[in-house]
Structures are given as structure tokens and as C-alpha cells.
Amino acid sequence: MAARQHHYRVTVRWTGNRGEGTSSYKAYGRDGELQAEGREPIALSADPAFRGDNSRWNPEQLLLASVSACHKLWYLHLCADAGIVVEEYQDEAEGTMVEGVKGHFTGIILKPRIRLQNDQDRDRAAQLHHAAHDACFIANSVNFPVGCQPEFVASGR
């Protein structure tokens, strides 16, 4: 059976023309807008280290968010299939990028904090992070390591 293909489309529009276009490196803003049909636009810029606006999302944050969100979705799916009830999930993901001629990410560490309905499910729930990583489309598409350091908090029950 052939693998199903899914296609995605977004529009990234530059909004940083200050009247001089790209006449010099400092003449233009890095601002832009991410758009997709039927969704609110997302304000974009560069990382402030590259003359960007810190109040807007930058590509590096979006890559980190994509890896984190994909892992979360697979993890919740696998927990549901295993009969493990997750009540809360929050990831404080971190990524490292190095500059240079070929700047690149050297790795991402996911740090999900998870509250389960039943604390006795912790060992099985921890193991499912490995399966979620293996299934994550985004993690499978990047060329750097993605680690996971889950923390489980007591359910209070």
C-alpha cells in the first residue's frame, strides 16, 4: 500500500519595506506575515540577533514549536490508545542554533511537564515518549537530534 501524501500551503508576505526596499542591509525591516487559508495571520520577523522584532515570531521559534507540537500530538494519541489519561501537558522546549556560513540547529530538547490522571501509569507513559518521537513527522524530517526529558507531576488524587 502506497503511503498517503498530504500537501500544505502557506503564504509568507514581507511587510518590512520602509520605502527604500532592500537598497542596503539596514534599510529594510525583517517583518512579515504568515498566512494560511481560514486562519488568523501570524506576525513574523527575524531573531533580534539578526535585526528582527522581538515581539514577533521568528523562523527558529516556529521550527522549535513545530517539533514540540508534533511530539505532543503523537504522545497524546499514543496515551489515548494505551488507556493512559493525560490531564495536562506543557512543553518548555529549547533549541540551539549555531551561526556561520551554513548556520544550523544542533539539537532540540523537549521538556514536557505532564500530569496523568493515574500516577501508576508513569512508567508506561514515559516509554510512550520514545514511540511518539519515532512517529513524529517533523522530528523525522530534521537533520539534528531531538531529545525528550519528560517530567511527571503528581495528579493530586
mmCIF file of C-alpha atoms in Angstrom, residues 74-75 126-136:
data_model
loop_
_atom_site.group_PDB
_atom_site.id
_atom_site.type_symbol
_atom_site.label_atom_id
_atom_site.label_comp_id
_atom_site.label_asym_id
_atom_site.label_seq_id
_atom_site.Cartn_x
_atom_site.Cartn_y
_atom_site.Cartn_z
ATOM 1 C CA TRP A 74 1.655 11.900 18.795
ATOM 2 C CA TYR A 75 2.218 11.489 22.537
ATOM 3 C CA ALA A 126 7.363 7.714 29.986
ATOM 4 C CA GLN A 127 8.038 4.914 27.497
ATOM 5 C CA LEU A 128 5.488 6.342 25.070
ATOM 6 C CA HIS A 129 7.722 9.373 24.508
ATOM 7 C CA HIS A 130 10.091 7.114 22.554
ATOM 8 C CA ALA A 131 7.256 5.920 20.325
ATOM 9 C CA ALA A 132 5.985 9.488 19.894
ATOM 10 C CA HIS A 133 9.449 10.587 18.797
ATOM 11 C CA ASP A 134 9.667 7.741 16.283
ATOM 12 C CA ALA A 135 6.245 8.636 14.859
ATOM 13 C CA CYS A 136 6.642 12.428 14.766
#
